[in-house]
Short mmCIF file of C-alpha atoms and ligand atoms in Angstrom, two decimals:
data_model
loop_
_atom_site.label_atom_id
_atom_site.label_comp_id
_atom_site.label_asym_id
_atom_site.label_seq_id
_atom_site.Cartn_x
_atom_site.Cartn_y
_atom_site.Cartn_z
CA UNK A 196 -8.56 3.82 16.32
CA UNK A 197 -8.00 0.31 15.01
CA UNK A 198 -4.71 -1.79 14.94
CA UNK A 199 -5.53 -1.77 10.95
CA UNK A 200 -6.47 2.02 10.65
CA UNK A 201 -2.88 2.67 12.54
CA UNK A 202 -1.23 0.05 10.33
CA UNK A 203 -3.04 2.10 7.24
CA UNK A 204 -2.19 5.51 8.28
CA UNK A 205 1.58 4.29 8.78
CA UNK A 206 3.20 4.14 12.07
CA UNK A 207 6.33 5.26 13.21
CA UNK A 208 8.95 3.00 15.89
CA UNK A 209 11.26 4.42 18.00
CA UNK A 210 12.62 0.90 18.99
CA UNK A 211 12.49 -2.61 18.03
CA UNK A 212 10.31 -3.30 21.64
CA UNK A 213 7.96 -0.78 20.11
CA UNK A 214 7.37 -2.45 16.66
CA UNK A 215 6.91 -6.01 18.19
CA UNK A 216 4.01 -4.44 20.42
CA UNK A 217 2.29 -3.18 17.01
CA UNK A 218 2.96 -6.51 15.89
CA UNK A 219 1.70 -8.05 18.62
CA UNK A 220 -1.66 -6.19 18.45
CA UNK A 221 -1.90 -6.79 15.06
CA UNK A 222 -1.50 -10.31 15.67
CA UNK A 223 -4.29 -10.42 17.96
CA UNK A 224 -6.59 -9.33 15.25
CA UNK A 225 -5.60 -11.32 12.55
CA UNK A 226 -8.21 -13.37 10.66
CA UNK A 227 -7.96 -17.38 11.51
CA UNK A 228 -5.70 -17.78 8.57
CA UNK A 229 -3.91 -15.60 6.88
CA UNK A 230 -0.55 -14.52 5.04
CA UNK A 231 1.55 -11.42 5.43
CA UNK A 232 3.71 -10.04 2.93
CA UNK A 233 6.49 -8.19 4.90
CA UNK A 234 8.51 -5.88 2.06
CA UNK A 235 10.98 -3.65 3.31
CA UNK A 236 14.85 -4.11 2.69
CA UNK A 237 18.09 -5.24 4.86
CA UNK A 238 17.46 -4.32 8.23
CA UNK A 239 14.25 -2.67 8.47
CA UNK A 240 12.54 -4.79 10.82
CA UNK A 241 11.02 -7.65 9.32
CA UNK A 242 12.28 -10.57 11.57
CA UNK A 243 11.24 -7.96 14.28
CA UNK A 244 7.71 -7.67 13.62
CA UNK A 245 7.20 -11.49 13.13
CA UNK A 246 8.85 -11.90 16.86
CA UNK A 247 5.99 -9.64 17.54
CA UNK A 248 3.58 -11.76 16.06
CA UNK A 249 4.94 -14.89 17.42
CA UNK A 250 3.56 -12.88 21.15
CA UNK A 251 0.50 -12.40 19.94
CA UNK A 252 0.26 -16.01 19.03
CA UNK A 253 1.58 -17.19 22.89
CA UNK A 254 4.69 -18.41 21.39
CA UNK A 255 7.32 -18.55 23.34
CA UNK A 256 10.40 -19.80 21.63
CA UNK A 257 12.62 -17.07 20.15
CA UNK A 258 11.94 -16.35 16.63
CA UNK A 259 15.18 -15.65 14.48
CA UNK A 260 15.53 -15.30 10.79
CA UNK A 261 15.01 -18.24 8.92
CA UNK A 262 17.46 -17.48 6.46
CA UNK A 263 19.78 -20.88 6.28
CA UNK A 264 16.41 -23.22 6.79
CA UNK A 265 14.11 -21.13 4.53
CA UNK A 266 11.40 -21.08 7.13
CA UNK A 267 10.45 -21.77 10.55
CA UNK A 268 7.01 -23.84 12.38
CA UNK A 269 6.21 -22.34 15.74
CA UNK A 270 3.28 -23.68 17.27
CA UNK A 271 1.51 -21.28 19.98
CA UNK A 272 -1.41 -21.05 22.68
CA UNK A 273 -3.62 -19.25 20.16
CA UNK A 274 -2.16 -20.33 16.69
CA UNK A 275 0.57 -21.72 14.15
CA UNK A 276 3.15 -19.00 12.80
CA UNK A 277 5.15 -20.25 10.19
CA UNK A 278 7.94 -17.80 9.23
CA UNK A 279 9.14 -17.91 5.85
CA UNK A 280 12.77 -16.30 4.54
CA UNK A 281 12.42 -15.92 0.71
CA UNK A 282 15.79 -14.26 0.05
CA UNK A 283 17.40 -17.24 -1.44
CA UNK A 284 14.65 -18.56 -3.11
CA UNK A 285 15.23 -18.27 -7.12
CA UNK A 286 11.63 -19.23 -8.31
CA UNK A 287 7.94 -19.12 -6.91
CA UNK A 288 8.24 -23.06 -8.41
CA UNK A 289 10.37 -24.09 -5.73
CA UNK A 290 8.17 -23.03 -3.08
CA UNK A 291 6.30 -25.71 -3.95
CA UNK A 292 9.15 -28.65 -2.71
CA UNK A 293 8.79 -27.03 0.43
CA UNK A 294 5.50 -28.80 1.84
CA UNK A 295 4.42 -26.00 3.63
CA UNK A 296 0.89 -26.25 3.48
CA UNK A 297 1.34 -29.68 5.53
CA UNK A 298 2.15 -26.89 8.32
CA UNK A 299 -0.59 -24.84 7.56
CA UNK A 300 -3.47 -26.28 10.05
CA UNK A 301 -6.06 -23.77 11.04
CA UNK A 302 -5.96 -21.27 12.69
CA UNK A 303 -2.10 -20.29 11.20
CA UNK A 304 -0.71 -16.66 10.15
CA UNK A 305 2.33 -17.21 7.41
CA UNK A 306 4.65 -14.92 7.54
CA UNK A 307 6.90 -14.01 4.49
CA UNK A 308 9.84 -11.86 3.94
CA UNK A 309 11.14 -10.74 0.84
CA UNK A 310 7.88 -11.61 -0.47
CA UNK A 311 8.96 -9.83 -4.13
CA UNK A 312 10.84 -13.52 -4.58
CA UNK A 313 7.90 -15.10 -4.94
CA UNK A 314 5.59 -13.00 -5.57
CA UNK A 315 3.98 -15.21 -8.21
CA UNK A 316 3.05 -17.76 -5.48
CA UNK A 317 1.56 -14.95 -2.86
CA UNK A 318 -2.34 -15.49 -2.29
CA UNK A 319 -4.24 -12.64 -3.83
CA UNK A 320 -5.98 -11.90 -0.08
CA UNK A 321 -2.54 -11.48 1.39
CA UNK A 322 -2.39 -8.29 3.81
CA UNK A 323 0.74 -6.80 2.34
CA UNK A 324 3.43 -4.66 4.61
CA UNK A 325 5.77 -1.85 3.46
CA UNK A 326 8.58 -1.53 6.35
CA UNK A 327 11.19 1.48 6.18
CA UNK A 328 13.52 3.32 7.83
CA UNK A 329 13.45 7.15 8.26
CA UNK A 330 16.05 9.81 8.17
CA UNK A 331 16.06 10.20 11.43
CA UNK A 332 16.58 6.42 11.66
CA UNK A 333 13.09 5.70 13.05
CA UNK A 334 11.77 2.83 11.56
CA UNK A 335 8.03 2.85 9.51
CA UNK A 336 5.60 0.08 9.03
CA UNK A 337 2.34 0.58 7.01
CA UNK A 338 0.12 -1.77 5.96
CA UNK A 339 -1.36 -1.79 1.87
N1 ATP B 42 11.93 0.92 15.59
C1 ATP B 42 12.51 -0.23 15.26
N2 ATP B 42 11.77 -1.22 14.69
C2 ATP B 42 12.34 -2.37 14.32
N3 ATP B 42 13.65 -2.68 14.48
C3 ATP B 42 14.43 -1.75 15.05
C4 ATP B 42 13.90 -0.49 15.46
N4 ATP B 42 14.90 0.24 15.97
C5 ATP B 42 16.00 -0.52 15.89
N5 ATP B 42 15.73 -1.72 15.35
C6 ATP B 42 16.74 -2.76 15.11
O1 ATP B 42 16.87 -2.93 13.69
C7 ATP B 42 17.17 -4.30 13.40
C8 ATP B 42 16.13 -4.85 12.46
O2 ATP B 42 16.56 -6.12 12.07
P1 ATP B 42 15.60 -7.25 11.51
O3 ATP B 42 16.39 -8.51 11.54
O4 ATP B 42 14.28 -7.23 12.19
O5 ATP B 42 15.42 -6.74 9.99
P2 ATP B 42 14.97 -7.56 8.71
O6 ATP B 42 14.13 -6.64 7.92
O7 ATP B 42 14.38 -8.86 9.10
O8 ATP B 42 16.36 -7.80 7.96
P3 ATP B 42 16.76 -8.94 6.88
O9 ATP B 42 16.35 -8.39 5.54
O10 ATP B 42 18.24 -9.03 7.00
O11 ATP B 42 16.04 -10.19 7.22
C9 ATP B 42 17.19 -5.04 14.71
O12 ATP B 42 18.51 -5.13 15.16
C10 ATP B 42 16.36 -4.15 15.63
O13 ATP B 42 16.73 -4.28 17.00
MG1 MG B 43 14.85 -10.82 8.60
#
């Protein structure tokens, strides 16, 4: 079964090292360029899975949430992941004063949580994420 039939089915993680391998095999089949909407509220893993996909990239540098800097440029062996914290953005419009397509050099992944900020600016072939948490405290990820 694929990464993306997994993904579409919904998987369930019984630790954080568990969702960053998903993440990281995702990663590894990602077309050349390509944005991920990561939904999913406080806590349920989204800075997780994009340390995950910063693996699968060949980055090396820890990836932490770009909350205070609004997003993050990490430049790996196979590709550029540019992480993206949208929680304290007001407007889609002011996306745009944040240059980030100078970043966005082939082959790149963007990653974007709390995508529902801007979700007027979010490319209409972005692979969209829903992330949860369980009862039983196990955490979900399944892709739209
Ligand atoms: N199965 C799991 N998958 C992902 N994270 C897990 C899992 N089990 C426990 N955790 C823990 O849950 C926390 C998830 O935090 P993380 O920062 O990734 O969430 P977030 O969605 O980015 O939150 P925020 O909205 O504040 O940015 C981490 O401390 C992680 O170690
Ligand atoms: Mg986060």
């Amino acid at each position: 079964m694929s990464i993306y039939a997994k993904l579409r089915a919904g998987l369930t993680t019984a630790s954080a090292a568990e969702s960053r391998t998903v993440a990281m095999q995702f990663a590894m089949n990602l077309p050349p360029t390509c944005t991920l909407a990561l939904h999913g509220d406080l806590g349920v893993g989204k800075t997780t899975f994009v340390q995950g996909l910063a693996r699968g990239f060949g980055i090396t540098a820890q990836v932490t949430s770009p909350t205070f800097n609004i997003y993050t440029v990490h430049r790996g062996s196979f590709r550029t992941l540019v992480h993206l914290d949208a929680y304290r953005l007001e407007t889609a419009a002011q996306i745009e004063s944040l240059l980030l397509e100078d970043f966005l050099n082939p082959p790149w992944c963007l990653a974007v949580e709390w995508p529902e900020k801007i979700s007027a600016w979010i490319p209409p072939d972005t692979l969209h994420l829903d992330l949860g948490i369980t009862a039983a405290e196990r955490h979900t990820i399944r892709l739209r």
